[in-house]
Coordinates of C-alpha atoms in Angstrom, one line a residue:
M1 CA 0.0 -0.1 0.1
T2 CA 2.8 2.5 0.6
N3 CA 4.5 1.9 -2.7
V4 CA 1.1 2.8 -4.3
V5 CA 0.7 6.0 -2.3
L6 CA 4.3 7.0 -3.3
E7 CA 3.9 6.1 -6.8
S8 CA 0.7 8.3 -6.9
L9 CA 2.3 11.2 -5.2
L10 CA 5.4 10.9 -7.9
K11 CA 3.1 11.1 -10.8
P12 CA 3.6 14.8 -11.5
L13 CA 7.4 14.4 -11.2
E14 CA 7.7 11.3 -13.5
E15 CA 7.8 12.9 -16.6
F16 CA 10.8 15.0 -15.7
Y17 CA 13.1 12.2 -14.1
K18 CA 12.2 9.0 -15.7
P19 CA 13.0 9.4 -19.3
S20 CA 16.4 7.6 -20.3
F21 CA 17.8 10.8 -21.8
V22 CA 17.8 12.6 -18.3
E23 CA 20.5 12.2 -15.9
E24 CA 19.0 13.9 -12.9
I25 CA 16.5 16.7 -12.2
A26 CA 16.9 19.6 -9.7
I27 CA 14.2 21.8 -8.1
N28 CA 15.2 24.8 -6.3
H29 CA 11.7 26.2 -5.5
G30 CA 8.2 25.4 -6.3
G31 CA 6.9 25.6 -10.0
E32 CA 10.1 25.1 -11.8
V33 CA 12.3 21.9 -12.7
W34 CA 15.6 21.8 -14.0
M35 CA 16.7 18.9 -16.0
R36 CA 20.3 17.7 -16.5
I37 CA 20.3 15.9 -20.0
H38 CA 22.9 13.5 -20.9
G39 CA 25.5 14.8 -23.2
A40 CA 24.0 18.0 -23.9
K41 CA 26.2 21.2 -24.7
I42 CA 23.9 23.1 -22.0
P43 CA 23.3 20.4 -19.4
W44 CA 20.8 22.2 -17.5
V45 CA 17.4 23.0 -19.0
A46 CA 14.7 24.6 -17.1
Y47 CA 11.0 23.9 -17.4
D48 CA 7.9 25.4 -15.7
A49 CA 6.0 23.2 -13.6
P50 CA 3.1 24.8 -11.8
A51 CA 1.8 21.3 -10.5
L52 CA 5.0 21.1 -8.4
S53 CA 4.0 23.9 -5.8
K54 CA 6.1 24.5 -2.6
Q55 CA 3.3 22.7 -0.7
Y56 CA 3.4 19.5 -3.0
L57 CA 7.1 19.3 -2.5
V58 CA 7.0 19.5 1.3
D59 CA 4.2 17.0 1.4
L60 CA 6.3 14.9 -0.9
I61 CA 9.3 15.0 1.5
H62 CA 7.0 14.2 4.3
T63 CA 5.6 11.2 2.5
V64 CA 9.0 9.8 1.6
A65 CA 10.4 10.5 5.1
N66 CA 7.4 8.5 6.4
I67 CA 7.4 5.5 4.0
Y68 CA 11.2 5.0 4.3
E69 CA 11.3 5.7 8.1
R70 CA 13.7 8.7 7.9
P71 CA 13.6 11.4 10.5
F72 CA 12.6 14.6 9.2
D73 CA 11.8 17.9 11.2
P74 CA 12.9 21.1 9.3
I75 CA 12.1 23.2 12.6
K76 CA 13.4 21.1 15.5
G77 CA 15.1 18.0 14.0
I78 CA 16.8 17.0 10.7
P79 CA 15.8 18.8 7.6
V80 CA 17.2 16.7 5.0
V81 CA 15.7 13.3 3.5
Y82 CA 17.5 10.7 1.5
A83 CA 16.0 7.8 -0.1
T84 CA 16.1 5.4 -3.1
L85 CA 12.7 5.8 -4.9
P86 CA 11.0 3.0 -6.9
G87 CA 13.0 2.5 -10.1
D88 CA 16.4 2.9 -8.3
H89 CA 16.1 6.8 -8.4
R90 CA 18.4 8.5 -5.9
F91 CA 16.3 11.2 -3.9
S92 CA 17.9 14.0 -1.8
A93 CA 15.7 16.8 -0.4
I94 CA 15.6 19.7 2.2
A95 CA 13.0 21.9 3.6
G96 CA 12.7 24.6 5.9
P97 CA 14.7 27.7 7.1
N98 CA 18.1 26.2 6.1
V99 CA 17.4 26.4 2.3
Q100 CA 16.4 29.6 0.4
Y101 CA 15.9 30.6 -3.4
D102 CA 15.1 34.2 -2.9
E103 CA 13.3 36.5 -0.6
N104 CA 10.1 34.7 -0.5
D105 CA 12.0 31.9 1.2
V106 CA 13.2 33.9 4.2
T107 CA 11.1 31.7 6.4
G108 CA 11.8 28.4 4.7
G109 CA 12.4 26.9 1.3
V110 CA 12.5 23.7 -0.5
A111 CA 14.8 21.9 -2.8
L112 CA 15.3 18.4 -4.0
N113 CA 17.5 16.3 -6.3
I114 CA 16.4 13.0 -8.2
R115 CA 19.3 11.2 -10.0
G116 CA 18.5 8.7 -13.0
G117 CA 17.9 5.2 -11.8
G118 CA 19.3 1.7 -13.1
V119 CA 22.5 0.6 -14.4
K120 CA 22.7 1.8 -18.1
E121 CA 24.5 -0.1 -20.9
T122 CA 28.1 1.0 -20.9
S123 CA 31.4 -0.2 -21.5
F124 CA 35.0 1.0 -20.7
E125 CA 35.0 2.6 -24.3
N126 CA 32.5 4.9 -22.8
Y127 CA 34.8 6.2 -20.6
H128 CA 37.6 6.5 -23.3
I129 CA 40.0 4.0 -21.9
A130 CA 41.0 1.1 -24.4
P131 CA 44.4 -0.9 -25.2
G132 CA 47.1 1.4 -26.2
K133 CA 45.0 4.5 -25.9
K134 CA 46.3 7.4 -23.9
L135 CA 44.1 8.6 -21.2
L136 CA 42.3 11.7 -21.7
K137 CA 42.8 14.8 -19.5
V138 CA 39.5 16.3 -18.7
K139 CA 39.6 20.0 -17.7
P140 CA 43.4 20.1 -17.5
R141 CA 44.5 23.1 -15.5
N142 CA 47.6 25.2 -16.6
N143 CA 50.1 25.0 -13.6
V144 CA 51.9 28.0 -15.0
R145 CA 50.7 31.2 -13.8
P146 CA 50.6 34.2 -15.9
D147 CA 53.0 37.2 -14.7
D148 CA 50.2 39.8 -15.1
P149 CA 48.0 39.9 -11.9
Y150 CA 44.9 40.5 -14.0
E151 CA 45.6 37.4 -16.2
R152 CA 46.2 35.3 -13.1
L153 CA 42.8 36.2 -11.8
M154 CA 41.1 35.6 -15.0
D155 CA 42.9 32.5 -15.6
A156 CA 41.9 31.2 -12.0
I157 CA 38.1 32.1 -12.8
N158 CA 38.2 30.5 -16.3
N159 CA 39.7 27.2 -15.4
G160 CA 37.7 26.8 -12.2
S161 CA 40.8 27.1 -9.7
P162 CA 39.5 27.5 -6.1
I163 CA 39.8 31.2 -5.1
L164 CA 40.0 32.6 -1.5
I165 CA 39.2 36.1 -1.3
S166 CA 41.3 37.7 1.6
G167 CA 40.9 41.2 3.2
A168 CA 40.3 43.2 6.3
T169 CA 36.9 44.5 7.5
A170 CA 35.1 46.7 4.8
T171 CA 37.7 45.9 2.0
G172 CA 34.7 44.8 -0.3
K173 CA 35.3 40.9 -0.2
T174 CA 31.5 40.1 -0.6
T175 CA 31.2 42.9 -3.3
F176 CA 34.1 41.6 -5.2
L177 CA 32.8 37.9 -5.1
N178 CA 29.3 39.0 -6.2
H179 CA 31.1 40.5 -9.3
M180 CA 33.1 37.6 -10.0
L181 CA 29.8 35.2 -10.2
T182 CA 28.7 37.6 -13.1
L183 CA 31.8 36.3 -15.0
I184 CA 30.7 32.5 -14.4
D185 CA 28.5 30.7 -17.2
Q186 CA 25.1 31.6 -16.6
N187 CA 23.9 28.0 -17.3
S188 CA 26.0 26.8 -14.2
R189 CA 24.4 25.4 -11.1
V190 CA 25.4 27.3 -8.3
I191 CA 25.1 26.4 -4.5
T192 CA 26.0 28.7 -1.8
V193 CA 26.7 28.1 1.9
E194 CA 26.4 31.1 4.3
D195 CA 25.5 31.8 8.0
A196 CA 23.5 34.8 6.5
R197 CA 22.5 35.7 3.1
E198 CA 24.8 38.0 1.6
I199 CA 25.9 36.7 -1.7
H200 CA 23.8 37.6 -4.9
V201 CA 23.9 34.9 -7.5
P202 CA 22.7 35.9 -11.1
Q203 CA 22.5 32.2 -12.2
K204 CA 18.9 31.1 -12.0
N205 CA 19.7 27.5 -11.3
R206 CA 20.9 28.1 -7.7
V207 CA 20.3 27.0 -4.3
H208 CA 21.2 28.8 -1.0
F209 CA 22.0 27.0 2.2
V210 CA 21.9 29.0 5.6
L211 CA 23.5 27.8 8.7
S212 CA 23.3 30.5 11.3
R213 CA 25.9 30.5 14.0
T214 CA 23.2 32.4 16.3
E215 CA 19.9 31.3 15.6
Q216 CA 20.3 27.5 14.6
S217 CA 17.3 25.7 16.3
N218 CA 17.3 22.2 14.4
N219 CA 19.8 19.5 14.0
F220 CA 21.4 20.7 10.7
N221 CA 25.2 21.0 11.0
Y222 CA 28.1 21.3 8.8
A223 CA 28.7 17.7 8.2
R224 CA 25.3 17.1 7.1
L225 CA 25.6 20.1 5.1
L226 CA 28.7 18.9 3.2
D227 CA 26.8 15.6 2.4
L228 CA 23.7 17.6 1.0
V229 CA 26.0 20.0 -1.1
V230 CA 27.6 17.0 -2.7
R231 CA 24.4 15.2 -3.4
M232 CA 23.1 18.4 -5.2
T233 CA 25.6 18.4 -7.8
P234 CA 26.7 22.0 -8.2
D235 CA 29.0 23.5 -10.9
V236 CA 29.9 26.1 -8.5
V237 CA 30.2 26.2 -4.7
I238 CA 30.2 29.6 -2.8
G239 CA 31.3 29.5 0.9
G240 CA 30.5 32.3 3.3
E241 CA 33.2 33.8 5.2
I242 CA 35.7 31.1 6.7
S243 CA 35.3 30.9 10.7
T244 CA 36.2 28.4 13.3
D245 CA 32.9 26.5 12.6
N246 CA 33.0 26.0 8.9
A247 CA 36.7 26.1 8.0
A248 CA 37.1 22.2 8.4
V249 CA 34.0 21.5 6.3
L250 CA 34.9 24.0 3.6
W251 CA 38.3 22.5 3.2
E252 CA 36.7 19.2 2.9
M253 CA 34.2 20.4 0.3
L254 CA 37.0 21.9 -1.7
G255 CA 38.6 18.5 -1.7
T256 CA 35.5 16.9 -3.4
G257 CA 36.7 17.9 -6.8
H258 CA 34.2 20.7 -7.7
D259 CA 35.3 23.5 -9.9
H260 CA 34.8 27.1 -9.1
F261 CA 35.1 27.1 -5.3
Y262 CA 35.0 30.5 -3.8
T263 CA 34.9 31.7 -0.3
T264 CA 36.3 34.5 1.8
I265 CA 38.6 35.2 4.7
H266 CA 39.6 38.0 7.2
A267 CA 43.3 38.4 6.9
E268 CA 45.8 41.2 6.1
S269 CA 47.8 39.5 3.3
A270 CA 48.0 36.3 1.1
E271 CA 50.2 34.6 3.4
A272 CA 48.2 35.3 6.2
A273 CA 45.1 34.3 4.6
Y274 CA 46.6 30.7 4.1
S275 CA 47.6 30.7 7.7
A276 CA 44.4 31.8 9.1
F277 CA 42.5 29.2 7.0
A278 CA 44.8 26.4 8.3
D279 CA 44.6 27.8 12.2
R280 CA 40.7 27.6 11.8
I281 CA 40.9 24.2 10.7
L282 CA 43.3 23.1 13.4
H283 CA 40.7 24.6 15.9
T284 CA 38.5 21.5 15.2
Q285 CA 40.9 19.1 13.7
P286 CA 44.2 19.3 15.4
A287 CA 45.6 16.2 14.1
H288 CA 46.5 18.3 10.8
D289 CA 50.1 19.1 10.6
R290 CA 50.0 23.0 10.0
T291 CA 53.1 23.2 7.7
D292 CA 51.9 20.5 5.5
L293 CA 48.3 22.0 5.3
I294 CA 49.6 25.4 4.6
A295 CA 51.7 23.9 1.7
E296 CA 48.7 21.8 0.4
M297 CA 46.6 25.1 0.3
K298 CA 49.2 26.9 -1.7
K299 CA 49.2 24.3 -4.3
K300 CA 45.4 24.2 -4.7
I301 CA 44.1 27.7 -3.9
R302 CA 44.6 31.0 -5.4
V303 CA 44.3 34.1 -3.1
V304 CA 43.1 37.5 -4.0
Q305 CA 44.0 40.0 -1.4
L306 CA 41.9 43.4 -1.1
S307 CA 43.2 46.1 0.8
R308 CA 41.6 49.4 1.8
D309 CA 43.1 53.1 2.4
G310 CA 40.0 55.3 3.2
A311 CA 37.6 55.3 0.1
L312 CA 40.4 53.4 -2.0
R313 CA 39.7 49.8 -2.2
A314 CA 42.2 47.7 -4.3
V315 CA 43.4 44.2 -5.3
T316 CA 46.8 44.2 -3.8
E317 CA 48.0 40.5 -4.4
V318 CA 46.9 37.7 -6.6
V319 CA 48.8 34.5 -5.9

């Protein structure tokens, strides 16, 4: 009986996630579905879906949680639900104050992903590996950094290198980050992780996760957030300002292999930015070796240093 109830409730969604050419679907708010198409030049395509209202989506999450006996309480408990739907489709969803799309979601939004089910016919050749054939270099990054600072910055943005925007208070870190986002492909899927909404994302395919350090009442923490971000398959990940609470998770998130990972930190120089990031990680994960950690950061992360003198704001380092 439970499967009958679930299959009936899923009917409005099936036309979007069941076709074989669909890799996954993403819903960031009621009334719209983004479909990720296998092999498409523009992988994410949006469709209006008025039947998929916010209330319908929240009811669906509650139903999935009940059927699969998952805890779900966006206000006082766990606001995320993971399950495998009939047909082996992987379901990831969140509702409540920790997820937002725009100003209409200040009191709580909803977002979910459903990935394609079943094992599709494939072979090693589909992964471009064969006897005597050289392996492909997918998204190779140029390890040679241009001499010109502007070119170094644009090179980092274009090739998806992680960027840490550093500066003291009122140097314009968030404003600078907001401008950087306008240079990213408008078809990208962007996920932000903040303790308060400050980042303005021009890309329509976006989700904002909010984990307040002062007003948190449920059981949503940074470990659960990391797991959810990975399941939501972003093209771009934006972290809020690095703190002792989020540093370790942001560093782990950076290691998940996503391109275009951007975050900010309060520091007076690029060298100090690496040190501050490491020290915040060590605050919760003291087992790391500080010297090794900073050396690894310098290999992976570009730092853009902002400085201020009165009304003058300037980029003073790009490393």
